[in-house]
Amino acid sequence: MKRSFVMHDHPLFRRDFLGHTGLAALAAAGLTKRTVSAAPASEKTWKPTSDRRIRFGIVGYGTCRFGAAFGFQDHPNVEVVAVSDLIPERCEGLMKACRCGKSYPSLERLVKDPAIEAVFVATDAPSHARHCMEVLKHDKHVMCAVPATYGSIEEGEQLLETVRRTGLKYMMAETSCFRADCYAMRKIYQAGGFGRVIYSEGEYYHYASRPIPSFKNWRVGSVPLWYPTHSTAYYVGVTGKRFTAVSCVGFNAGFPEYKPGANRYNNPFTDEVALFQTSEGGSSRMLMCKGIYGRVVETGRVFGQRGWMEGMQYHGQLDPQFRQVLA
Ligand SMILES: NC(=O)c1ccc[n+]([C@@H]2O[C@H](COP(=O)([O-])OP(=O)(O)OC[C@H]3O[C@@H](n4cnc5c(N)ncnc54)[C@H](O)[C@@H]3O)[C@@H](O)[C@H]2O)c1
């Protein structure tokens, strides 16, 4: 039997899903109507499962002030032991944002602090892999702002090898995975609501006729799909599976930073579109475009053998297993 659900109003699938519960209402409503916009369920207060406070270090308070963006400083199970940014004013800003009294002049100094168990790396993208390996080598878990590596397969392999050798936790903090639609897609995939995903699409449009400021100008002329994860989350973040082959085309919107010799990457493309083969024998079309006038959005869709989803609307075959997961 085919059903359609609209999920945008449901607490679990809103961005602030952590404070809410009550999927039973959605599942129950979905059993009786073809298209359902679920009513918000009752508020439920968050209950800690432990008193343990993980001792964190946070590094990087650049253009996006990303070190403080995940709210570790407000989490009851986290103690921000120390922070760092190479630029003293930014370091002070991060101390203030995290209400933290201790700082180090660099990540390389911070990782030597034996009181720290885990580090959030929010530094410039080209340094991520190197910085994460430095953290792991100092026997600390690491969470990293995206992307994991920046245009270097070799660094990716080194990072993987370091994670395996140390046995420590590594997390790439892809924010699209916690967008309401992507999160809902993951839950539905895990419940079997898509079956095998045959095709998926992911899009990161970020119109920028002039580059966003960045540490040592790493964003000037940057290669669009060296920053793929907001798009690829709509396959990898949904299924946990992998890409096995790719071909890609690029375009040029005519911005000055992408003219020959105008950037360190020798990159002429403002926009790139990739077609991937997936490890389950399907395909994915993923893009990153900076040149489409005025468009700034991260989105995607998933198409499987048992259903498909765009935005918060699921169309597909429901079975008892699926309903139990939502309950
Ligand atoms: N939605 C998302 O997931 C999202 C959004 C915005 C930014 N980001 C990512 O967050 C990261 C930070 O973005 P940004 O725009 O703030 O970067 P940025 O380039 O403006 O700033 C990077 C900061 O890192 C600091 N830094 C570099 N090396 C250091 C070291 N060894 N020790 C201490 N500090 C060091 C620099 O001084 C600088 O202040 C980037 O990788 C970006 O890709 C992700």
XYZ file of C-alpha atoms and ligand atoms in Angstrom:
371
model
C 0.000 0.000 0.000
C 1.371 3.433 -0.890
C 1.292 6.276 1.627
C 2.525 9.863 1.792
C 3.535 11.692 4.966
C 4.330 15.354 5.491
C 6.798 15.580 8.331
C 7.832 19.195 8.655
C 5.670 19.930 11.680
C 6.692 16.896 13.586
C 8.966 17.617 16.559
C 11.458 14.836 15.832
C 12.051 16.147 12.364
C 12.354 19.796 13.262
C 15.851 21.150 13.697
C 15.244 21.440 17.428
C 14.166 17.802 17.632
C 16.331 17.083 20.668
C 13.888 18.676 23.062
C 10.797 16.905 21.748
C 9.190 13.528 21.418
C 5.933 11.916 20.351
C 6.254 10.202 16.987
C 3.369 7.928 17.786
C 0.978 10.683 16.730
C 2.601 10.876 13.300
C 2.607 7.153 12.769
C -0.967 6.793 13.927
C -2.132 9.651 11.715
C -0.180 8.286 8.784
C -1.988 5.007 8.968
C -5.334 6.578 8.299
C -4.622 9.435 5.863
C -2.772 9.600 2.594
C -0.979 12.882 3.434
C -0.459 13.977 6.992
C 0.923 17.105 8.591
C 1.558 15.958 12.116
C 0.533 18.136 15.045
C 3.271 18.984 17.550
C 3.278 16.539 20.424
C 3.644 17.444 24.092
C 6.899 19.024 25.243
C 9.257 16.669 27.047
C 12.150 17.951 29.110
C 15.604 16.563 28.387
C 16.828 14.144 31.027
C 20.556 13.566 31.437
C 21.691 9.948 31.381
C 24.973 10.679 33.165
C 26.622 13.271 35.423
C 29.918 12.800 33.620
C 31.368 15.958 32.051
C 33.625 15.405 29.062
C 36.651 17.699 29.216
C 36.767 19.537 25.882
C 39.193 21.820 24.104
C 37.839 24.055 21.317
C 39.984 25.533 18.532
C 39.040 28.120 15.894
C 36.925 31.270 16.109
C 37.271 32.608 12.582
C 34.860 34.248 10.151
C 32.001 31.889 11.046
C 32.825 31.861 14.799
C 32.357 28.148 14.437
C 34.132 27.051 17.635
C 31.165 28.241 19.682
C 28.495 27.297 17.123
C 27.666 23.808 18.417
C 26.872 24.952 21.963
C 29.300 22.660 23.805
C 29.730 25.490 26.321
C 26.047 25.095 27.285
C 25.913 21.304 27.443
C 25.628 19.918 30.988
C 27.872 16.951 30.125
C 30.707 19.115 28.788
C 33.386 21.156 30.509
C 35.275 23.469 28.149
C 38.750 23.227 29.702
C 40.574 25.509 27.238
C 40.206 27.203 23.866
C 42.576 28.440 21.184
C 42.881 30.614 18.094
C 46.145 31.840 16.565
C 44.757 35.388 16.436
C 44.695 36.779 20.013
C 41.452 38.813 19.633
C 39.667 35.740 18.274
C 41.062 33.634 21.078
C 39.663 36.139 23.575
C 36.332 36.113 21.753
C 36.166 32.324 21.985
C 37.038 32.402 25.703
C 34.189 34.833 26.226
C 31.701 32.887 24.066
C 32.566 29.657 25.915
C 32.843 31.283 29.359
C 36.251 29.615 29.607
C 39.137 31.045 31.642
C 41.970 29.157 29.950
C 43.459 29.528 26.468
C 46.469 28.408 24.451
C 48.107 30.353 21.598
C 47.694 27.421 19.154
C 46.092 24.009 18.650
C 49.571 22.502 18.803
C 49.943 23.821 22.393
C 46.387 23.001 23.458
C 46.680 19.315 22.560
C 49.486 18.930 25.106
C 47.110 19.692 27.990
C 46.587 16.334 29.782
C 43.284 17.513 31.272
C 41.637 17.598 27.834
C 39.942 14.420 26.560
C 38.440 15.633 23.267
C 38.920 18.565 20.904
C 36.558 20.339 18.507
C 38.599 21.509 15.500
C 36.928 24.540 13.844
C 39.989 25.843 12.031
C 40.413 26.586 8.303
C 39.413 23.704 5.999
C 42.882 23.090 4.472
C 44.250 22.426 7.994
C 41.523 20.029 9.184
C 43.196 16.710 8.432
C 46.566 17.817 9.817
C 44.969 19.309 12.935
C 42.807 16.246 13.574
C 45.814 13.926 13.276
C 47.692 16.146 15.747
C 44.818 15.812 18.219
C 44.575 12.016 17.792
C 48.344 11.608 18.186
C 47.997 13.295 21.572
C 45.561 10.600 22.652
C 42.414 12.713 22.440
C 39.125 12.183 20.621
C 38.355 14.691 17.882
C 35.368 16.309 16.242
C 36.015 18.358 13.123
C 34.130 21.023 11.196
C 33.625 19.970 7.564
C 35.252 18.964 5.307
C 37.463 16.161 6.644
C 40.209 16.859 4.114
C 40.668 19.521 1.497
C 41.424 18.165 -1.957
C 43.957 15.592 -0.788
C 43.157 11.876 -0.995
C 46.562 11.145 0.552
C 45.699 13.183 3.657
C 42.365 11.388 3.845
C 44.161 8.045 3.866
C 46.597 9.247 6.521
C 43.708 10.454 8.661
C 41.890 7.123 8.329
C 45.066 5.255 9.231
C 45.561 7.469 12.310
C 41.979 6.925 13.477
C 42.355 3.150 13.073
C 45.761 3.035 14.769
C 44.762 5.138 17.780
C 41.305 3.570 18.193
C 39.985 6.983 19.258
C 36.721 8.603 18.184
C 36.729 10.785 15.068
C 33.612 12.682 14.008
C 33.130 14.945 11.015
C 30.391 17.342 12.091
C 28.327 17.618 8.903
C 25.473 19.953 9.767
C 23.191 18.814 6.911
C 22.815 15.470 8.705
C 20.767 17.361 11.296
C 18.587 19.252 8.847
C 15.029 18.169 9.448
C 14.596 16.526 6.033
C 17.952 14.718 6.026
C 17.429 13.478 9.581
C 13.948 12.197 8.688
C 15.334 10.487 5.577
C 17.937 8.687 7.700
C 15.275 7.428 10.130
C 13.051 6.263 7.271
C 15.994 4.600 5.499
C 16.926 2.770 8.703
C 13.330 1.613 9.004
C 13.395 0.223 5.467
C 11.126 2.920 4.027
C 13.310 3.419 0.940
C 14.745 -0.058 0.504
C 17.821 0.136 -1.686
C 18.502 3.746 -2.657
C 18.787 3.765 -6.441
C 19.283 7.482 -6.946
C 19.813 10.549 -4.785
C 20.489 14.238 -5.279
C 22.258 16.731 -3.015
C 22.721 20.444 -3.532
C 24.769 23.118 -1.855
C 24.171 26.474 -3.515
C 26.052 29.362 -1.947
C 26.030 32.383 -4.201
C 29.144 34.438 -3.512
C 30.281 36.810 -6.237
C 33.099 37.842 -3.861
C 34.733 35.257 -1.596
C 33.728 35.015 2.051
C 36.726 36.066 4.218
C 38.937 33.217 5.430
C 42.174 32.460 7.236
C 45.079 32.954 4.812
C 42.397 33.373 2.079
C 41.734 29.646 1.674
C 38.268 30.440 0.224
C 39.626 32.592 -2.636
C 38.987 30.605 -5.835
C 38.243 27.464 -3.819
C 37.272 24.307 -5.715
C 33.495 23.832 -5.239
C 33.415 20.067 -4.725
C 36.394 20.034 -2.397
C 33.593 21.089 -0.049
C 31.086 18.344 -0.900
C 29.617 17.296 2.413
C 26.524 19.539 2.663
C 25.398 17.856 -0.584
C 26.722 14.323 -0.113
C 24.972 14.163 3.278
C 21.846 13.438 1.209
C 23.300 10.039 0.377
C 26.100 9.276 2.846
C 24.289 10.873 5.798
C 21.068 9.014 4.955
C 22.393 5.541 4.175
C 25.855 5.444 5.814
C 27.066 3.978 2.522
C 29.804 5.151 0.190
C 30.612 6.410 -3.296
C 32.820 4.198 -5.425
C 33.349 6.207 -8.651
C 32.784 9.758 -9.866
C 32.807 11.967 -12.907
C 32.358 15.708 -12.693
C 31.845 18.794 -14.827
C 32.548 22.405 -13.903
C 31.233 25.810 -14.946
C 32.410 29.374 -14.564
C 30.139 32.248 -13.581
C 32.848 34.731 -14.533
C 33.951 35.904 -11.080
C 37.439 37.505 -10.984
C 38.916 35.025 -8.461
C 38.391 32.186 -10.958
C 40.280 33.709 -13.885
C 43.530 31.950 -14.972
C 46.258 32.433 -12.369
C 43.940 34.244 -9.941
C 43.876 31.547 -7.276
C 46.309 29.137 -5.619
C 44.318 26.086 -6.723
C 44.547 26.917 -10.431
C 40.774 26.405 -10.352
C 38.568 27.893 -13.097
C 35.221 26.623 -11.711
C 32.656 28.462 -9.589
C 30.175 25.597 -9.928
C 30.622 21.829 -10.122
C 28.217 18.936 -10.674
C 29.282 15.355 -9.936
C 27.736 12.015 -10.819
C 28.697 9.261 -8.398
C 28.309 5.508 -8.453
C 27.308 4.193 -5.025
C 28.404 1.143 -3.090
C 24.881 -0.321 -3.346
C 24.925 -0.066 -7.138
C 22.965 3.164 -7.520
C 23.916 6.675 -8.549
C 23.945 10.122 -6.942
C 24.049 13.580 -8.467
C 25.722 16.040 -6.115
C 26.572 19.687 -6.759
C 28.167 22.725 -5.194
C 27.456 26.031 -6.939
C 28.632 29.514 -6.030
C 27.619 31.180 -9.280
C 23.815 30.789 -9.394
C 22.572 34.295 -8.710
C 21.187 34.809 -5.206
C 20.730 31.114 -4.382
C 21.866 29.944 -0.926
C 20.417 26.581 0.077
C 21.383 23.079 1.194
C 18.921 20.414 0.151
C 18.475 16.981 -1.425
C 16.235 14.076 -2.276
C 16.341 10.299 -1.980
C 14.789 7.757 -4.354
C 14.612 4.095 -3.415
C 13.002 0.864 -4.465
C 10.338 1.165 -1.740
C 9.821 4.928 -1.553
C 11.167 8.388 -2.155
C 11.363 11.661 -0.299
C 11.734 15.351 -1.069
C 11.602 18.023 1.627
C 9.509 16.624 4.454
C 7.215 14.574 2.259
C 7.689 10.803 2.133
C 5.996 8.680 -0.516
C 6.287 4.947 -0.260
C 5.403 1.568 1.132
C 4.943 1.434 4.849
C 5.175 -1.689 6.911
C 4.824 -2.460 10.613
C 8.585 -2.230 11.155
C 8.577 1.311 9.788
C 5.746 2.369 12.057
C 7.480 0.953 15.110
C 10.574 3.032 14.447
C 8.489 6.179 14.252
C 6.518 5.350 17.397
N 27.587 24.405 8.124
C 28.835 24.113 8.362
O 29.100 22.966 8.565
C 29.903 25.183 8.370
C 29.555 26.533 8.347
C 30.592 27.469 8.440
C 31.908 27.058 8.525
N 32.206 25.743 8.522
C 33.617 25.268 8.619
O 34.135 25.744 9.841
C 35.521 26.007 9.703
C 35.818 27.396 10.217
O 35.218 28.355 9.357
P 35.640 29.881 9.413
O 34.986 30.588 8.303
O 35.429 30.409 10.795
O 37.224 29.761 9.093
P 38.331 30.890 8.989
O 39.247 30.499 7.906
O 37.698 32.250 8.922
O 39.049 30.828 10.405
C 39.838 29.755 10.826
C 40.410 30.115 12.197
O 41.238 29.022 12.608
C 42.338 29.584 13.318
N 43.474 28.645 13.289
C 44.110 28.141 12.190
N 45.121 27.348 12.571
C 45.133 27.335 13.917
C 45.967 26.702 14.891
N 46.992 25.902 14.550
N 45.688 26.913 16.212
C 44.671 27.730 16.585
N 43.867 28.372 15.707
C 44.092 28.175 14.385
C 42.652 30.862 12.572
O 43.387 31.775 13.364
C 41.263 31.367 12.195
O 40.766 32.297 13.137
C 35.841 25.861 8.224
O 36.502 24.669 7.986
C 34.500 25.822 7.541
O 34.537 24.967 6.445
C 31.234 24.794 8.452
